[in-house]
Amino acid sequence: MSDLQRAFAKSRLTGLPAIPPVMFDEAEEEEQADRLDTELQQQDDDSSSASSASSASSTGTIIPSQNQKLFARPQGSPNKRTMDQIPWTTYFERELFLESTSESITITHHAYLTSPVGTAPLFVAHHGAGSSGLSFAALTAEIRKRLPSAGILSLDARGHGSTQVTPEQTILDLSLETLGADLLSVIDKTKSKMGWKELPPMILIGHSLGGAVVTDVAKGGKLGIAVLGYAVLDVVEGSAIDALQSMQTYLSTRPVGFPSMESGIEWHIRSRTIRNSISARTSVPALLRHDEEMRSSRQWTWRTDLAATQPFWEGWFVGLSKKFLEARGGKLLLLAGTDRLDKELTIGQMQGKYALQVFPEAGHFIHEDLPEKTAMVIVDFYKRNDRSALVLPPKVSDMLRTGKKV
């Protein structure tokens, strides 16, 4: 610092008022410390009389007050997982009862619907054998988080859920052709009931048996260009046919019934048949029915007799891989493990004929175990196949009509 700068700073500092020195009063400081200790001790005394004795000195004697009830048995089990049913209204805006009459029977299909808004897509879901339309409930919520305007149509197949066939059949027709015709009928009657002028763009989703049904419908082409694509969840021809050999053994290990609805839900979770408790509490109630005439403590029995469907098992899956690869539209296959791929699908995957997503942490019910991840994949699949985002060049005939040179 130069002499000129020092002189300037000295002249400025001498003009400021003097700051009195801070005096340290030891007596006052000790008085404040004693007052603080007294306040803290009072707070400790108050809290110890209203809370647990953990705040008391380890060398002191704990004398509980009358209202503490230190040794009272806790009421209930706060950590126990609830098994209460979640209603379908949590996920869908309405349920439909769609009646069809043939020469010998009348079938009233039951379906759950949330209508699409504007030009948004409609996701049409078909469940697997022994399941119901509510197996897609948790997936529905996740799809609409990502596409709030999207619609969902999830039906109960004949012999499942709340779908009724009259008169009651001794042997119910569950052939692939019949189930495919039922799906087409439900879509057409939903269009009429809701007053849609035309079908919205659709993504077909099928789990297990439902995967075979939506693939057969897509291969038939009766829905035309309305189908943007189809997604098949955890079913391929080779492994499905191999699994049929042990199906009766699996069915024999299932409980015949349950003493309550809650115990049925709990069994599905404990056996890891469904690994998501929220989805189990939604979908399992539709799988059971209460039989009051049954002289047993297990009055909640299975609504669908899977063993009785054995004559149709092989017909569901034979030729599935070939149809899956040949049908028009985008193709998505979601599996719980790559070991499920058969030779034909492995070659098709190497040729890029379809999209494949594997969730090794999921069980057979992928869409129930991992609804959030499944929804992300399906929504992304829709966006890749959405034709409304395409900008097509003008037609030559339109250009000539307007006098433009081609």
Short mmCIF file of N, CA and C in Angstrom, two decimals, residues 199-367:
data_model
loop_
_atom_site.label_atom_id
_atom_site.label_comp_id
_atom_site.label_asym_id
_atom_site.label_seq_id
_atom_site.Cartn_x
_atom_site.Cartn_y
_atom_site.Cartn_z
N LEU A 199 -64.24 -47.76 -35.14
CA LEU A 199 -63.38 -48.29 -34.09
C LEU A 199 -62.16 -47.40 -33.87
N PRO A 200 -61.78 -47.13 -32.65
CA PRO A 200 -60.55 -46.38 -32.39
C PRO A 200 -59.34 -47.23 -32.74
N PRO A 201 -58.17 -46.63 -32.90
CA PRO A 201 -56.96 -47.44 -33.11
C PRO A 201 -56.73 -48.33 -31.90
N MET A 202 -56.42 -49.60 -32.15
CA MET A 202 -56.38 -50.57 -31.07
C MET A 202 -55.04 -51.28 -30.96
N ILE A 203 -54.68 -51.57 -29.72
CA ILE A 203 -53.59 -52.48 -29.38
C ILE A 203 -54.21 -53.67 -28.67
N LEU A 204 -54.05 -54.87 -29.22
CA LEU A 204 -54.58 -56.08 -28.60
C LEU A 204 -53.53 -56.63 -27.63
N ILE A 205 -53.97 -56.97 -26.42
CA ILE A 205 -53.07 -57.51 -25.39
C ILE A 205 -53.65 -58.83 -24.89
N GLY A 206 -52.84 -59.87 -24.88
CA GLY A 206 -53.31 -61.16 -24.40
C GLY A 206 -52.29 -61.85 -23.52
N HIS A 207 -52.75 -62.40 -22.41
CA HIS A 207 -51.87 -63.13 -21.51
C HIS A 207 -52.15 -64.62 -21.60
N SER A 208 -51.12 -65.43 -21.80
CA SER A 208 -51.24 -66.89 -21.84
C SER A 208 -52.26 -67.31 -22.89
N LEU A 209 -53.37 -67.95 -22.51
CA LEU A 209 -54.41 -68.29 -23.47
C LEU A 209 -54.88 -67.04 -24.22
N GLY A 210 -54.99 -65.92 -23.54
CA GLY A 210 -55.40 -64.68 -24.18
C GLY A 210 -54.45 -64.26 -25.27
N GLY A 211 -53.15 -64.58 -25.11
CA GLY A 211 -52.18 -64.27 -26.16
C GLY A 211 -52.47 -65.04 -27.42
N ALA A 212 -52.88 -66.31 -27.27
CA ALA A 212 -53.25 -67.12 -28.43
C ALA A 212 -54.50 -66.56 -29.10
N VAL A 213 -55.45 -66.07 -28.30
CA VAL A 213 -56.70 -65.52 -28.85
C VAL A 213 -56.45 -64.24 -29.65
N VAL A 214 -55.70 -63.29 -29.08
CA VAL A 214 -55.47 -62.03 -29.79
C VAL A 214 -54.61 -62.25 -31.04
N THR A 215 -53.70 -63.21 -30.99
CA THR A 215 -52.89 -63.52 -32.17
C THR A 215 -53.77 -64.10 -33.27
N ASP A 216 -54.69 -64.99 -32.91
CA ASP A 216 -55.61 -65.57 -33.89
C ASP A 216 -56.51 -64.50 -34.50
N VAL A 217 -56.98 -63.56 -33.67
CA VAL A 217 -57.81 -62.47 -34.19
C VAL A 217 -57.01 -61.56 -35.11
N ALA A 218 -55.79 -61.24 -34.73
CA ALA A 218 -54.95 -60.39 -35.58
C ALA A 218 -54.64 -61.08 -36.90
N LYS A 219 -54.39 -62.39 -36.86
CA LYS A 219 -54.10 -63.13 -38.09
C LYS A 219 -55.33 -63.18 -39.00
N GLY A 220 -56.54 -63.26 -38.41
CA GLY A 220 -57.76 -63.29 -39.20
C GLY A 220 -58.02 -61.99 -39.95
N GLY A 221 -57.57 -60.87 -39.41
CA GLY A 221 -57.67 -59.59 -40.10
C GLY A 221 -59.06 -58.99 -40.17
N LYS A 222 -60.02 -59.47 -39.38
CA LYS A 222 -61.39 -58.95 -39.47
C LYS A 222 -61.54 -57.55 -38.88
N LEU A 223 -60.58 -57.13 -38.08
CA LEU A 223 -60.63 -55.78 -37.53
C LEU A 223 -59.96 -54.76 -38.43
N GLY A 224 -59.37 -55.22 -39.53
CA GLY A 224 -58.78 -54.32 -40.53
C GLY A 224 -57.64 -53.49 -39.99
N ILE A 225 -57.57 -52.26 -40.48
CA ILE A 225 -56.45 -51.37 -40.13
C ILE A 225 -56.61 -50.75 -38.75
N ALA A 226 -57.71 -51.06 -38.06
CA ALA A 226 -57.89 -50.51 -36.71
C ALA A 226 -56.86 -51.08 -35.74
N VAL A 227 -56.35 -52.27 -36.04
CA VAL A 227 -55.35 -52.90 -35.16
C VAL A 227 -53.97 -52.37 -35.51
N LEU A 228 -53.38 -51.61 -34.58
CA LEU A 228 -52.02 -51.11 -34.77
C LEU A 228 -50.99 -52.19 -34.48
N GLY A 229 -51.30 -53.05 -33.52
CA GLY A 229 -50.37 -54.10 -33.16
C GLY A 229 -50.96 -54.96 -32.06
N TYR A 230 -50.23 -55.98 -31.65
CA TYR A 230 -50.69 -56.89 -30.61
C TYR A 230 -49.52 -57.31 -29.75
N ALA A 231 -49.82 -57.44 -28.45
CA ALA A 231 -48.80 -57.81 -27.47
C ALA A 231 -49.19 -59.12 -26.82
N VAL A 232 -48.27 -60.06 -26.76
CA VAL A 232 -48.49 -61.38 -26.18
C VAL A 232 -47.64 -61.51 -24.92
N LEU A 233 -48.28 -61.88 -23.80
CA LEU A 233 -47.60 -61.91 -22.52
C LEU A 233 -47.35 -63.34 -22.06
N ASP A 234 -46.11 -63.71 -22.00
CA ASP A 234 -45.60 -64.96 -21.42
C ASP A 234 -46.27 -66.22 -21.96
N VAL A 235 -46.32 -66.34 -23.26
CA VAL A 235 -46.75 -67.60 -23.85
C VAL A 235 -46.11 -67.74 -25.23
N VAL A 236 -45.49 -68.89 -25.47
CA VAL A 236 -44.99 -69.26 -26.79
C VAL A 236 -45.39 -70.71 -27.02
N GLU A 237 -45.45 -71.08 -28.26
CA GLU A 237 -45.99 -72.39 -28.61
C GLU A 237 -45.24 -73.55 -27.96
N GLY A 238 -43.92 -73.58 -28.12
CA GLY A 238 -43.14 -74.72 -27.66
C GLY A 238 -43.26 -74.97 -26.17
N SER A 239 -42.96 -73.95 -25.37
CA SER A 239 -42.99 -74.13 -23.91
C SER A 239 -44.40 -74.34 -23.40
N ALA A 240 -45.40 -73.74 -24.06
CA ALA A 240 -46.79 -73.91 -23.62
C ALA A 240 -47.23 -75.36 -23.79
N ILE A 241 -46.93 -75.95 -24.93
CA ILE A 241 -47.31 -77.35 -25.17
C ILE A 241 -46.57 -78.28 -24.22
N ASP A 242 -45.30 -77.98 -23.95
CA ASP A 242 -44.54 -78.80 -23.00
C ASP A 242 -45.14 -78.71 -21.59
N ALA A 243 -45.61 -77.52 -21.23
CA ALA A 243 -46.16 -77.32 -19.89
C ALA A 243 -47.49 -78.04 -19.69
N LEU A 244 -48.19 -78.31 -20.77
CA LEU A 244 -49.50 -78.96 -20.66
C LEU A 244 -49.38 -80.35 -20.05
N GLN A 245 -48.23 -80.99 -20.22
CA GLN A 245 -48.04 -82.34 -19.70
C GLN A 245 -48.08 -82.38 -18.18
N SER A 246 -47.71 -81.28 -17.55
CA SER A 246 -47.69 -81.23 -16.08
C SER A 246 -48.83 -80.39 -15.52
N MET A 247 -49.77 -79.98 -16.36
CA MET A 247 -50.84 -79.11 -15.92
C MET A 247 -51.75 -79.79 -14.89
N GLN A 248 -52.13 -81.05 -15.14
CA GLN A 248 -53.00 -81.73 -14.21
C GLN A 248 -52.33 -81.91 -12.85
N THR A 249 -51.02 -82.14 -12.86
CA THR A 249 -50.28 -82.25 -11.60
C THR A 249 -50.33 -80.95 -10.83
N TYR A 250 -50.16 -79.83 -11.55
CA TYR A 250 -50.24 -78.52 -10.90
C TYR A 250 -51.62 -78.27 -10.32
N LEU A 251 -52.66 -78.60 -11.09
CA LEU A 251 -54.02 -78.37 -10.61
C LEU A 251 -54.34 -79.19 -9.37
N SER A 252 -53.74 -80.37 -9.27
CA SER A 252 -54.01 -81.22 -8.11
C SER A 252 -53.37 -80.66 -6.84
N THR A 253 -52.39 -79.78 -6.97
CA THR A 253 -51.73 -79.21 -5.80
C THR A 253 -52.44 -77.95 -5.30
N ARG A 254 -53.36 -77.42 -6.08
CA ARG A 254 -54.08 -76.22 -5.66
C ARG A 254 -55.12 -76.57 -4.59
N PRO A 255 -55.40 -75.67 -3.67
CA PRO A 255 -56.48 -75.91 -2.71
C PRO A 255 -57.82 -76.05 -3.44
N VAL A 256 -58.67 -76.91 -2.92
CA VAL A 256 -60.00 -77.08 -3.51
C VAL A 256 -60.84 -75.84 -3.27
N GLY A 257 -60.63 -75.20 -2.15
CA GLY A 257 -61.37 -73.99 -1.81
C GLY A 257 -60.70 -73.26 -0.67
N PHE A 258 -61.36 -72.21 -0.19
CA PHE A 258 -60.81 -71.38 0.87
C PHE A 258 -61.91 -71.04 1.87
N PRO A 259 -61.56 -70.87 3.13
CA PRO A 259 -62.57 -70.52 4.14
C PRO A 259 -63.11 -69.10 4.00
N SER A 260 -62.36 -68.23 3.33
CA SER A 260 -62.80 -66.85 3.15
C SER A 260 -62.15 -66.27 1.90
N MET A 261 -62.70 -65.15 1.45
CA MET A 261 -62.12 -64.46 0.30
C MET A 261 -60.70 -64.01 0.61
N GLU A 262 -60.50 -63.51 1.85
CA GLU A 262 -59.18 -63.01 2.23
C GLU A 262 -58.13 -64.11 2.22
N SER A 263 -58.52 -65.32 2.64
CA SER A 263 -57.55 -66.43 2.64
C SER A 263 -57.20 -66.84 1.22
N GLY A 264 -58.15 -66.70 0.29
CA GLY A 264 -57.86 -66.98 -1.12
C GLY A 264 -56.86 -65.99 -1.69
N ILE A 265 -57.03 -64.72 -1.33
CA ILE A 265 -56.07 -63.69 -1.77
C ILE A 265 -54.69 -63.97 -1.18
N GLU A 266 -54.68 -64.32 0.11
CA GLU A 266 -53.41 -64.57 0.78
C GLU A 266 -52.68 -65.77 0.17
N TRP A 267 -53.43 -66.82 -0.21
CA TRP A 267 -52.79 -67.98 -0.82
C TRP A 267 -52.09 -67.60 -2.12
N HIS A 268 -52.72 -66.79 -2.94
CA HIS A 268 -52.12 -66.38 -4.21
C HIS A 268 -50.81 -65.61 -3.98
N ILE A 269 -50.77 -64.83 -2.91
CA ILE A 269 -49.55 -64.06 -2.63
C ILE A 269 -48.48 -64.94 -2.02
N ARG A 270 -48.85 -65.78 -1.05
CA ARG A 270 -47.88 -66.64 -0.38
C ARG A 270 -47.29 -67.67 -1.33
N SER A 271 -48.09 -68.19 -2.24
CA SER A 271 -47.60 -69.17 -3.20
C SER A 271 -46.86 -68.52 -4.35
N ARG A 272 -46.83 -67.19 -4.35
CA ARG A 272 -46.17 -66.39 -5.40
C ARG A 272 -46.80 -66.64 -6.77
N THR A 273 -48.06 -67.06 -6.77
CA THR A 273 -48.79 -67.13 -8.03
C THR A 273 -48.94 -65.72 -8.58
N ILE A 274 -49.29 -64.79 -7.70
CA ILE A 274 -49.30 -63.36 -8.01
C ILE A 274 -48.39 -62.69 -7.00
N ARG A 275 -47.43 -61.94 -7.45
CA ARG A 275 -46.40 -61.40 -6.57
C ARG A 275 -46.63 -59.94 -6.20
N ASN A 276 -47.78 -59.42 -6.57
CA ASN A 276 -48.12 -58.03 -6.28
C ASN A 276 -49.42 -58.05 -5.47
N SER A 277 -49.35 -57.63 -4.21
CA SER A 277 -50.52 -57.74 -3.33
C SER A 277 -51.67 -56.84 -3.79
N ILE A 278 -51.35 -55.68 -4.35
CA ILE A 278 -52.40 -54.77 -4.83
C ILE A 278 -53.19 -55.43 -5.96
N SER A 279 -52.48 -56.02 -6.90
CA SER A 279 -53.15 -56.69 -8.02
C SER A 279 -53.93 -57.91 -7.53
N ALA A 280 -53.36 -58.66 -6.59
CA ALA A 280 -54.04 -59.85 -6.07
C ALA A 280 -55.35 -59.47 -5.39
N ARG A 281 -55.33 -58.39 -4.62
CA ARG A 281 -56.55 -57.96 -3.93
C ARG A 281 -57.62 -57.47 -4.91
N THR A 282 -57.20 -57.15 -6.13
CA THR A 282 -58.16 -56.70 -7.15
C THR A 282 -58.67 -57.86 -7.99
N SER A 283 -57.78 -58.75 -8.41
CA SER A 283 -58.14 -59.76 -9.40
C SER A 283 -58.64 -61.08 -8.81
N VAL A 284 -58.13 -61.48 -7.64
CA VAL A 284 -58.49 -62.79 -7.10
C VAL A 284 -59.98 -62.92 -6.78
N PRO A 285 -60.64 -61.89 -6.22
CA PRO A 285 -62.08 -62.06 -5.92
C PRO A 285 -62.92 -62.52 -7.11
N ALA A 286 -62.55 -62.14 -8.33
CA ALA A 286 -63.31 -62.56 -9.52
C ALA A 286 -63.06 -64.02 -9.88
N LEU A 287 -62.05 -64.65 -9.25
CA LEU A 287 -61.74 -66.04 -9.55
C LEU A 287 -62.50 -67.01 -8.66
N LEU A 288 -63.10 -66.49 -7.59
CA LEU A 288 -63.75 -67.33 -6.59
C LEU A 288 -65.25 -67.04 -6.51
N ARG A 289 -66.00 -68.01 -6.04
CA ARG A 289 -67.43 -67.82 -5.79
C ARG A 289 -67.79 -68.49 -4.47
N HIS A 290 -68.79 -67.94 -3.81
CA HIS A 290 -69.19 -68.44 -2.50
C HIS A 290 -70.31 -69.46 -2.66
N ASP A 291 -70.05 -70.68 -2.25
CA ASP A 291 -71.01 -71.77 -2.35
C ASP A 291 -71.54 -72.07 -0.95
N GLU A 292 -72.70 -71.51 -0.60
CA GLU A 292 -73.26 -71.67 0.73
C GLU A 292 -73.77 -73.08 0.97
N GLU A 293 -74.10 -73.81 -0.10
CA GLU A 293 -74.63 -75.16 0.06
C GLU A 293 -73.54 -76.20 0.32
N MET A 294 -72.31 -75.79 0.16
CA MET A 294 -71.20 -76.72 0.35
C MET A 294 -71.00 -77.00 1.83
N ARG A 295 -71.03 -78.28 2.21
CA ARG A 295 -70.87 -78.67 3.61
C ARG A 295 -69.39 -78.79 3.95
N SER A 296 -68.77 -77.66 3.99
CA SER A 296 -67.33 -77.62 4.27
C SER A 296 -66.99 -76.23 4.77
N SER A 297 -65.86 -76.15 5.44
CA SER A 297 -65.39 -74.84 5.89
C SER A 297 -64.81 -74.02 4.75
N ARG A 298 -64.53 -74.70 3.63
CA ARG A 298 -63.96 -74.01 2.46
C ARG A 298 -65.06 -73.76 1.43
N GLN A 299 -65.88 -72.76 1.71
CA GLN A 299 -67.02 -72.48 0.86
C GLN A 299 -66.70 -71.55 -0.31
N TRP A 300 -65.49 -71.01 -0.34
CA TRP A 300 -65.08 -70.17 -1.47
C TRP A 300 -64.31 -71.06 -2.45
N THR A 301 -64.94 -71.38 -3.58
CA THR A 301 -64.38 -72.31 -4.54
C THR A 301 -64.04 -71.61 -5.85
N TRP A 302 -63.31 -72.33 -6.70
CA TRP A 302 -62.89 -71.76 -7.98
C TRP A 302 -64.10 -71.58 -8.91
N ARG A 303 -64.15 -70.43 -9.55
CA ARG A 303 -65.25 -70.14 -10.46
C ARG A 303 -65.11 -70.94 -11.76
N THR A 304 -63.88 -71.17 -12.21
CA THR A 304 -63.63 -71.89 -13.46
C THR A 304 -62.98 -73.23 -13.17
N ASP A 305 -63.53 -74.28 -13.72
CA ASP A 305 -62.96 -75.62 -13.57
C ASP A 305 -61.93 -75.82 -14.69
N LEU A 306 -60.68 -75.55 -14.36
CA LEU A 306 -59.62 -75.64 -15.38
C LEU A 306 -59.41 -77.07 -15.87
N ALA A 307 -59.60 -78.04 -15.01
CA ALA A 307 -59.40 -79.44 -15.43
C ALA A 307 -60.38 -79.82 -16.53
N ALA A 308 -61.58 -79.22 -16.51
CA ALA A 308 -62.58 -79.55 -17.52
C ALA A 308 -62.26 -78.95 -18.89
N THR A 309 -61.31 -78.04 -18.95
CA THR A 309 -60.93 -77.42 -20.23
C THR A 309 -59.85 -78.20 -20.96
N GLN A 310 -59.40 -79.32 -20.40
CA GLN A 310 -58.29 -80.08 -20.98
C GLN A 310 -58.48 -80.43 -22.46
N PRO A 311 -59.69 -80.77 -22.94
CA PRO A 311 -59.82 -81.11 -24.36
C PRO A 311 -59.41 -79.99 -25.31
N PHE A 312 -59.34 -78.74 -24.82
CA PHE A 312 -59.03 -77.61 -25.70
C PHE A 312 -57.58 -77.15 -25.58
N TRP A 313 -56.83 -77.69 -24.64
CA TRP A 313 -55.50 -77.16 -24.34
C TRP A 313 -54.58 -77.13 -25.56
N GLU A 314 -54.46 -78.25 -26.21
CA GLU A 314 -53.50 -78.32 -27.32
C GLU A 314 -53.93 -77.42 -28.47
N GLY A 315 -55.22 -77.34 -28.74
CA GLY A 315 -55.71 -76.49 -29.83
C GLY A 315 -55.46 -75.02 -29.60
N TRP A 316 -55.31 -74.61 -28.35
CA TRP A 316 -55.03 -73.21 -28.07
C TRP A 316 -53.67 -72.77 -28.61
N PHE A 317 -52.69 -73.66 -28.54
CA PHE A 317 -51.31 -73.23 -28.76
C PHE A 317 -50.64 -73.78 -30.02
N VAL A 318 -51.20 -74.81 -30.65
CA VAL A 318 -50.58 -75.35 -31.87
C VAL A 318 -50.62 -74.30 -32.98
N GLY A 319 -49.46 -74.04 -33.57
CA GLY A 319 -49.37 -73.06 -34.65
C GLY A 319 -49.29 -71.62 -34.18
N LEU A 320 -49.16 -71.39 -32.86
CA LEU A 320 -49.15 -70.03 -32.33
C LEU A 320 -47.96 -69.21 -32.85
N SER A 321 -46.77 -69.78 -32.83
CA SER A 321 -45.58 -69.03 -33.24
C SER A 321 -45.67 -68.58 -34.69
N LYS A 322 -46.14 -69.46 -35.56
CA LYS A 322 -46.26 -69.13 -36.98
C LYS A 322 -47.26 -67.99 -37.19
N LYS A 323 -48.42 -68.07 -36.53
CA LYS A 323 -49.42 -67.01 -36.67
C LYS A 323 -48.91 -65.70 -36.09
N PHE A 324 -48.18 -65.77 -34.98
CA PHE A 324 -47.65 -64.56 -34.35
C PHE A 324 -46.71 -63.82 -35.29
N LEU A 325 -45.90 -64.55 -36.02
CA LEU A 325 -44.93 -63.92 -36.92
C LEU A 325 -45.57 -63.44 -38.22
N GLU A 326 -46.68 -64.08 -38.64
CA GLU A 326 -47.27 -63.76 -39.94
C GLU A 326 -48.38 -62.72 -39.90
N ALA A 327 -49.02 -62.51 -38.76
CA ALA A 327 -50.13 -61.57 -38.68
C ALA A 327 -49.67 -60.15 -38.94
N ARG A 328 -50.58 -59.33 -39.48
CA ARG A 328 -50.26 -57.93 -39.78
C ARG A 328 -50.30 -57.09 -38.53
N GLY A 329 -49.44 -56.08 -38.49
CA GLY A 329 -49.38 -55.17 -37.35
C GLY A 329 -48.10 -55.34 -36.56
N GLY A 330 -47.86 -54.38 -35.67
CA GLY A 330 -46.70 -54.47 -34.80
C GLY A 330 -46.81 -55.66 -33.86
N LYS A 331 -45.67 -56.21 -33.48
CA LYS A 331 -45.65 -57.42 -32.65
C LYS A 331 -44.76 -57.20 -31.44
N LEU A 332 -45.29 -57.54 -30.27
CA LEU A 332 -44.53 -57.42 -29.02
C LEU A 332 -44.71 -58.70 -28.22
N LEU A 333 -43.60 -59.24 -27.73
CA LEU A 333 -43.62 -60.44 -26.91
C LEU A 333 -42.93 -60.13 -25.58
N LEU A 334 -43.67 -60.29 -24.48
CA LEU A 334 -43.12 -60.09 -23.14
C LEU A 334 -43.04 -61.45 -22.45
N LEU A 335 -41.85 -61.78 -21.96
CA LEU A 335 -41.62 -63.07 -21.33
C LEU A 335 -41.01 -62.90 -19.94
N ALA A 336 -41.17 -63.94 -19.13
CA ALA A 336 -40.54 -63.95 -17.81
C ALA A 336 -39.17 -64.63 -17.85
N GLY A 337 -38.75 -65.10 -19.03
CA GLY A 337 -37.44 -65.72 -19.17
C GLY A 337 -37.17 -66.09 -20.61
N THR A 338 -35.92 -65.96 -21.07
CA THR A 338 -35.58 -66.25 -22.46
C THR A 338 -35.67 -67.73 -22.77
N ASP A 339 -35.68 -68.57 -21.72
CA ASP A 339 -35.76 -70.02 -21.96
C ASP A 339 -37.11 -70.41 -22.55
N ARG A 340 -38.08 -69.49 -22.52
CA ARG A 340 -39.39 -69.79 -23.06
C ARG A 340 -39.45 -69.68 -24.58
N LEU A 341 -38.45 -69.07 -25.20
CA LEU A 341 -38.45 -68.92 -26.66
C LEU A 341 -38.25 -70.27 -27.35
N ASP A 342 -39.09 -70.55 -28.35
CA ASP A 342 -38.87 -71.77 -29.14
C ASP A 342 -38.03 -71.41 -30.37
N LYS A 343 -37.73 -72.39 -31.20
CA LYS A 343 -36.82 -72.20 -32.33
C LYS A 343 -37.36 -71.18 -33.32
N GLU A 344 -38.65 -71.27 -33.65
CA GLU A 344 -39.22 -70.37 -34.66
C GLU A 344 -39.18 -68.92 -34.20
N LEU A 345 -39.48 -68.69 -32.92
CA LEU A 345 -39.45 -67.33 -32.40
C LEU A 345 -38.02 -66.82 -32.24
N THR A 346 -37.10 -67.71 -31.92
CA THR A 346 -35.70 -67.30 -31.81
C THR A 346 -35.18 -66.79 -33.15
N ILE A 347 -35.51 -67.52 -34.22
CA ILE A 347 -35.10 -67.08 -35.57
C ILE A 347 -35.78 -65.76 -35.93
N GLY A 348 -37.06 -65.64 -35.61
CA GLY A 348 -37.78 -64.41 -35.89
C GLY A 348 -37.22 -63.22 -35.15
N GLN A 349 -36.79 -63.44 -33.89
CA GLN A 349 -36.18 -62.37 -33.13
C GLN A 349 -34.86 -61.92 -33.74
N MET A 350 -34.06 -62.86 -34.22
CA MET A 350 -32.79 -62.54 -34.85
C MET A 350 -33.00 -61.78 -36.15
N GLN A 351 -34.13 -62.00 -36.80
CA GLN A 351 -34.46 -61.29 -38.04
C GLN A 351 -35.18 -59.97 -37.80
N GLY A 352 -35.43 -59.64 -36.54
CA GLY A 352 -36.06 -58.37 -36.20
C GLY A 352 -37.54 -58.29 -36.55
N LYS A 353 -38.24 -59.43 -36.52
CA LYS A 353 -39.65 -59.44 -36.91
C LYS A 353 -40.58 -58.98 -35.79
N TYR A 354 -40.10 -58.92 -34.58
CA TYR A 354 -40.95 -58.48 -33.47
C TYR A 354 -40.07 -57.92 -32.36
N ALA A 355 -40.71 -57.20 -31.45
CA ALA A 355 -40.00 -56.65 -30.28
C ALA A 355 -40.10 -57.64 -29.13
N LEU A 356 -39.02 -57.81 -28.40
CA LEU A 356 -38.97 -58.75 -27.28
C LEU A 356 -38.53 -58.04 -26.02
N GLN A 357 -39.26 -58.28 -24.93
CA GLN A 357 -38.90 -57.75 -23.62
C GLN A 357 -38.97 -58.87 -22.60
N VAL A 358 -37.92 -59.02 -21.79
CA VAL A 358 -37.85 -60.09 -20.80
C VAL A 358 -37.79 -59.48 -19.41
N PHE A 359 -38.65 -59.98 -18.51
CA PHE A 359 -38.66 -59.57 -17.11
C PHE A 359 -38.35 -60.79 -16.24
N PRO A 360 -37.08 -61.11 -16.02
CA PRO A 360 -36.74 -62.34 -15.27
C PRO A 360 -37.20 -62.32 -13.82
N GLU A 361 -37.47 -61.13 -13.27
CA GLU A 361 -37.91 -61.07 -11.87
C GLU A 361 -39.39 -61.32 -11.70
N ALA A 362 -40.13 -61.46 -12.81
CA ALA A 362 -41.58 -61.67 -12.75
C ALA A 362 -41.91 -63.16 -12.83
N GLY A 363 -43.13 -63.49 -12.40
CA GLY A 363 -43.65 -64.83 -12.58
C GLY A 363 -44.46 -64.91 -13.86
N HIS A 364 -45.34 -65.91 -13.94
CA HIS A 364 -46.14 -66.09 -15.15
C HIS A 364 -47.08 -64.91 -15.39
N PHE A 365 -47.61 -64.32 -14.32
CA PHE A 365 -48.52 -63.18 -14.46
C PHE A 365 -47.71 -61.88 -14.48
N ILE A 366 -47.02 -61.67 -15.60
CA ILE A 366 -46.12 -60.52 -15.72
C ILE A 366 -46.85 -59.21 -15.47
N HIS A 367 -48.02 -59.05 -16.09
CA HIS A 367 -48.75 -57.79 -16.01
C HIS A 367 -49.29 -57.52 -14.61
#
